[in-house]
PDB file of C-alpha atoms in Angstrom:
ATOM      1  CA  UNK A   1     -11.800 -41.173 -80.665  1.00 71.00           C
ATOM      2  CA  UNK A   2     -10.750 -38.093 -79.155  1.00 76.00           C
ATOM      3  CA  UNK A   3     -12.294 -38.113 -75.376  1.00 81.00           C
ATOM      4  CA  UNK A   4     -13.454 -34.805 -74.325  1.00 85.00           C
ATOM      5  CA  UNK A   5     -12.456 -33.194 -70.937  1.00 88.00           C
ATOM      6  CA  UNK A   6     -15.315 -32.122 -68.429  1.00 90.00           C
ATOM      7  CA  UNK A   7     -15.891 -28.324 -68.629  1.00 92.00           C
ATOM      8  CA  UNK A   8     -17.328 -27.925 -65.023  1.00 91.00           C
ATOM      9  CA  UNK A   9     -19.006 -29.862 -62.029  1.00 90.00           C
ATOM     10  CA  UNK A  10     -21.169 -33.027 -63.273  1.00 90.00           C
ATOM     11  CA  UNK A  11     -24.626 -32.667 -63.257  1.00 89.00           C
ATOM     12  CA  UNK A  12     -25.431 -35.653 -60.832  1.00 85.00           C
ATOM     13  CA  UNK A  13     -22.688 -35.662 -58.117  1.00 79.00           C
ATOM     14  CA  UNK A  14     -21.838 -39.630 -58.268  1.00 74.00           C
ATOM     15  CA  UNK A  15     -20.789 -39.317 -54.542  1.00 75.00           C
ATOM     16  CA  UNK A  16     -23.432 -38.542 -52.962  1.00 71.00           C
ATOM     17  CA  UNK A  17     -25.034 -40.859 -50.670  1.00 71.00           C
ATOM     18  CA  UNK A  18     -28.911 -40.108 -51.249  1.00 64.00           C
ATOM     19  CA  UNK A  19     -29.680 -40.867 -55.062  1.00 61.00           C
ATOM     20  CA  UNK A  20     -33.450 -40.194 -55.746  1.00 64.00           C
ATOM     21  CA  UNK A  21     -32.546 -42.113 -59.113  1.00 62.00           C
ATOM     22  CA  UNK A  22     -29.748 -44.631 -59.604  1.00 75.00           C
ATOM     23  CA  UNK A  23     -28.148 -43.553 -62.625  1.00 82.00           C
ATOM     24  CA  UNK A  24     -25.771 -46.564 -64.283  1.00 83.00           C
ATOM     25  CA  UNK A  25     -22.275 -46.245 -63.552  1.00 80.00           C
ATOM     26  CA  UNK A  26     -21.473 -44.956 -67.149  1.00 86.00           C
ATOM     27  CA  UNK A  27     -23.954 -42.413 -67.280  1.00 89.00           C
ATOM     28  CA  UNK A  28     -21.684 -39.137 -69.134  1.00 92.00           C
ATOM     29  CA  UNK A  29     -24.154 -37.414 -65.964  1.00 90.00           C
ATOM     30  CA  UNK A  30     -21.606 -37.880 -63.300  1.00 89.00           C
ATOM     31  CA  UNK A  31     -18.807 -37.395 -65.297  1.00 90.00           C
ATOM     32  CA  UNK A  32     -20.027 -34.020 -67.357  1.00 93.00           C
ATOM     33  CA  UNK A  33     -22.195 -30.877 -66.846  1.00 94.00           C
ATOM     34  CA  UNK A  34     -25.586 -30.863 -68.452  1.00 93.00           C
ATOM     35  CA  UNK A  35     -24.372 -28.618 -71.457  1.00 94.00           C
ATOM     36  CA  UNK A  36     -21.405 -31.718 -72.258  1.00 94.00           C
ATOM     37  CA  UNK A  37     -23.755 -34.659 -73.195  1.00 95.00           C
ATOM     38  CA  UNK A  38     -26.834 -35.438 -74.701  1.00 95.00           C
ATOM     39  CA  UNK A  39     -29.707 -37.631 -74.094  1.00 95.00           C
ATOM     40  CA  UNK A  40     -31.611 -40.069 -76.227  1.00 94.00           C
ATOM     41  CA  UNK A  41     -34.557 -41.816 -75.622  1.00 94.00           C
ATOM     42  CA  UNK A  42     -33.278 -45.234 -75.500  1.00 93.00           C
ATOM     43  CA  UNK A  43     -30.055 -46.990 -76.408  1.00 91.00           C
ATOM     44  CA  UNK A  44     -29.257 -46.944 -80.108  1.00 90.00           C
ATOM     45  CA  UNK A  45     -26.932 -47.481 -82.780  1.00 90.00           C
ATOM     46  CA  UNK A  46     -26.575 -43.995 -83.031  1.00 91.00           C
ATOM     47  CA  UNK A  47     -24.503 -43.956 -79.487  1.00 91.00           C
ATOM     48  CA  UNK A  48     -22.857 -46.764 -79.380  1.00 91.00           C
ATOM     49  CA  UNK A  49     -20.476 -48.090 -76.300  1.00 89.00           C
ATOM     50  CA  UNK A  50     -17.268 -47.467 -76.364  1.00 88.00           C
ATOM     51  CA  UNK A  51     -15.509 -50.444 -75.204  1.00 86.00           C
ATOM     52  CA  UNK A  52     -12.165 -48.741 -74.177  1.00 85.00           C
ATOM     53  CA  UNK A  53     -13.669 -46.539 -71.515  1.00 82.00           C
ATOM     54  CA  UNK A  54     -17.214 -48.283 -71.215  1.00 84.00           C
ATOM     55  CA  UNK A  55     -19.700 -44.983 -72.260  1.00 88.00           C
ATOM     56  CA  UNK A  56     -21.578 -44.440 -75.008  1.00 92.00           C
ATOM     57  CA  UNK A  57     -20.685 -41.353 -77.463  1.00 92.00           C
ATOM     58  CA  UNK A  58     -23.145 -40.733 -80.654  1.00 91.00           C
ATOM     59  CA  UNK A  59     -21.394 -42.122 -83.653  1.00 86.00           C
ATOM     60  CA  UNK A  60     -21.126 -39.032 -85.733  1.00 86.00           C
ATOM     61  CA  UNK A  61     -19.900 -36.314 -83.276  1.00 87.00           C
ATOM     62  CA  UNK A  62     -18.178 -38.507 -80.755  1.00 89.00           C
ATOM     63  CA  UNK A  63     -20.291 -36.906 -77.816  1.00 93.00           C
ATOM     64  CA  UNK A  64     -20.732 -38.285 -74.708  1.00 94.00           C
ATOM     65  CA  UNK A  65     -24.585 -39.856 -74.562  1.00 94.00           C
ATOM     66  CA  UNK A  66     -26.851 -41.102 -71.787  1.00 94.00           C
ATOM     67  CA  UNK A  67     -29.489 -43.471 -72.858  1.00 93.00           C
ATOM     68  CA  UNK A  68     -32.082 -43.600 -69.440  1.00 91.00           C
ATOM     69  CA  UNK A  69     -33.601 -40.670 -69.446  1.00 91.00           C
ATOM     70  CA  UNK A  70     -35.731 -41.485 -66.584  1.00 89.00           C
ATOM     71  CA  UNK A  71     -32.641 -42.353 -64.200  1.00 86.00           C
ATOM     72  CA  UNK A  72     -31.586 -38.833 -64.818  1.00 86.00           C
ATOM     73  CA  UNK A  73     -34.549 -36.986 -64.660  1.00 87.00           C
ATOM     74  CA  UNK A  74     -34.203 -34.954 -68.080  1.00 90.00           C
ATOM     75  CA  UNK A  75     -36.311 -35.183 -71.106  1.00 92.00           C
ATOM     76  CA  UNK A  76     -34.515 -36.884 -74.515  1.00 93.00           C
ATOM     77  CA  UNK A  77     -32.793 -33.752 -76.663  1.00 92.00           C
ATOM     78  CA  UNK A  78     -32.690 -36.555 -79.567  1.00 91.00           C
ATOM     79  CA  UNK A  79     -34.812 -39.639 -80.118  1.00 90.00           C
ATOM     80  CA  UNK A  80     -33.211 -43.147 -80.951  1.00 88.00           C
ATOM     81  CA  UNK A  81     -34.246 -44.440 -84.718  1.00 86.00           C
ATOM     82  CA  UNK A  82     -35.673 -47.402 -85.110  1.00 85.00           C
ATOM     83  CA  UNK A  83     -33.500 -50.591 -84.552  1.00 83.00           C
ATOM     84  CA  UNK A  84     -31.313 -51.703 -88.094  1.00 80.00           C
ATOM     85  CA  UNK A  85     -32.493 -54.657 -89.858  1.00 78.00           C
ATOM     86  CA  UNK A  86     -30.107 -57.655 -89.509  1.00 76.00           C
ATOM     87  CA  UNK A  87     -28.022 -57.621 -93.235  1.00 74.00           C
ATOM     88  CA  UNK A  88     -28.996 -60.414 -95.242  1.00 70.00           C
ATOM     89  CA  UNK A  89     -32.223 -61.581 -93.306  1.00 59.00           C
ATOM     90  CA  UNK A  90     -35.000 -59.179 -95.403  1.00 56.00           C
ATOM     91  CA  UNK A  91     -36.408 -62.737 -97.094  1.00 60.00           C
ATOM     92  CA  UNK A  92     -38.477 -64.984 -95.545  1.00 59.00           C
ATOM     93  CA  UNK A  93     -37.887 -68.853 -96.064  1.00 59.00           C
ATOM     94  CA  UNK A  94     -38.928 -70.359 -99.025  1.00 62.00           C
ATOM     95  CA  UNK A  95     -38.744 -73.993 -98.071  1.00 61.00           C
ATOM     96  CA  UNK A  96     -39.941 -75.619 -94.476  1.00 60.00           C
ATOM     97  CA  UNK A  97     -37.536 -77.767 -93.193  1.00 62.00           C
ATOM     98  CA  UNK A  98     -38.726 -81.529 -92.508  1.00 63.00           C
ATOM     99  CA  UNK A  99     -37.763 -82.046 -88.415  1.00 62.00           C
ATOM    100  CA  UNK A 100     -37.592 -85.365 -87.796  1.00 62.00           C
ATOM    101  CA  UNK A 101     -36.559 -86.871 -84.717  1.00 60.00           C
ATOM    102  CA  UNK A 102     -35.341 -90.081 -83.065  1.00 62.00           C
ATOM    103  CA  UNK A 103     -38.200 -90.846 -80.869  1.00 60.00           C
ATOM    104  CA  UNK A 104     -40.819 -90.765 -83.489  1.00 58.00           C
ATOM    105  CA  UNK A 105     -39.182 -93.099 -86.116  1.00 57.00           C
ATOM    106  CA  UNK A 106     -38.856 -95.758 -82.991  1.00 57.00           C
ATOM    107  CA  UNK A 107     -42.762 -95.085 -82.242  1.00 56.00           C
ATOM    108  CA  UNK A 108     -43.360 -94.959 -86.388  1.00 55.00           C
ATOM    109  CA  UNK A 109     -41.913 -98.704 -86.021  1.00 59.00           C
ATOM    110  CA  UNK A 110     -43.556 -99.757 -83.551  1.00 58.00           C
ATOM    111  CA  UNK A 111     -47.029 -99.171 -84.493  1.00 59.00           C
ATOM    112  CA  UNK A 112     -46.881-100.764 -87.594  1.00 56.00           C
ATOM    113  CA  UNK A 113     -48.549-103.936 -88.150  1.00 60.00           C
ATOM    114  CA  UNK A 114     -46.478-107.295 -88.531  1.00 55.00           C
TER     115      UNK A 114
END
């Protein structure tokens, strides 16, 4: 993945010393100008980290992404989809397993008559 460069001043200054809203220390915000990144509404699949230079870029066009759009004070240009089901989990159980454990067979044996 290509990283891009910044075209201009970020759009939160991360150095200055009177933040109205902590943004997280990955946010593309202090790194980029508005017009460089997008916002979604919440983390997602869609953006996911990048674990060689710890941000998020959205998985098709390899943009940079912030996911609190509260911390940065803009609204969301593109709303996160619904969480992925897990693969192989869409049936429920069929059979209910029989939990037994090794405190009640010692009261089981103990209560019966002699």
């Amino acid at each position: 993945m290509e990283i891009p460069e910044p075209a201009g001043p970020p759009y939160i200054d991360p150095d200055r010393e009177d933040l109205k809203r902590p943004v997280c220390g990955i946010c593309p915000a202090t790194l980029y100008p508005r017009e460089q990144f997008v916002v979604y509404s919440r983390p997602s699949w869609e953006c996911p980290f990048h674990p060689e230079n710890g941000h998020r870029y959205t998985h098709d066009e390899g943009v940079p992404a912030c996911v609190h759009p509260d911390k940065v004070g803009l609204q969301p240009d593109r709303i996160a989809p619904p969480p992925k089901a897990p693969p192989g989990r869409s049936e429920a159980p069929t059979r209910r397993r029989d939990w037994s454990f090794p405190w009640s067979a010692r009261l089981s044996q103990r209560r019966r008559p002699s």
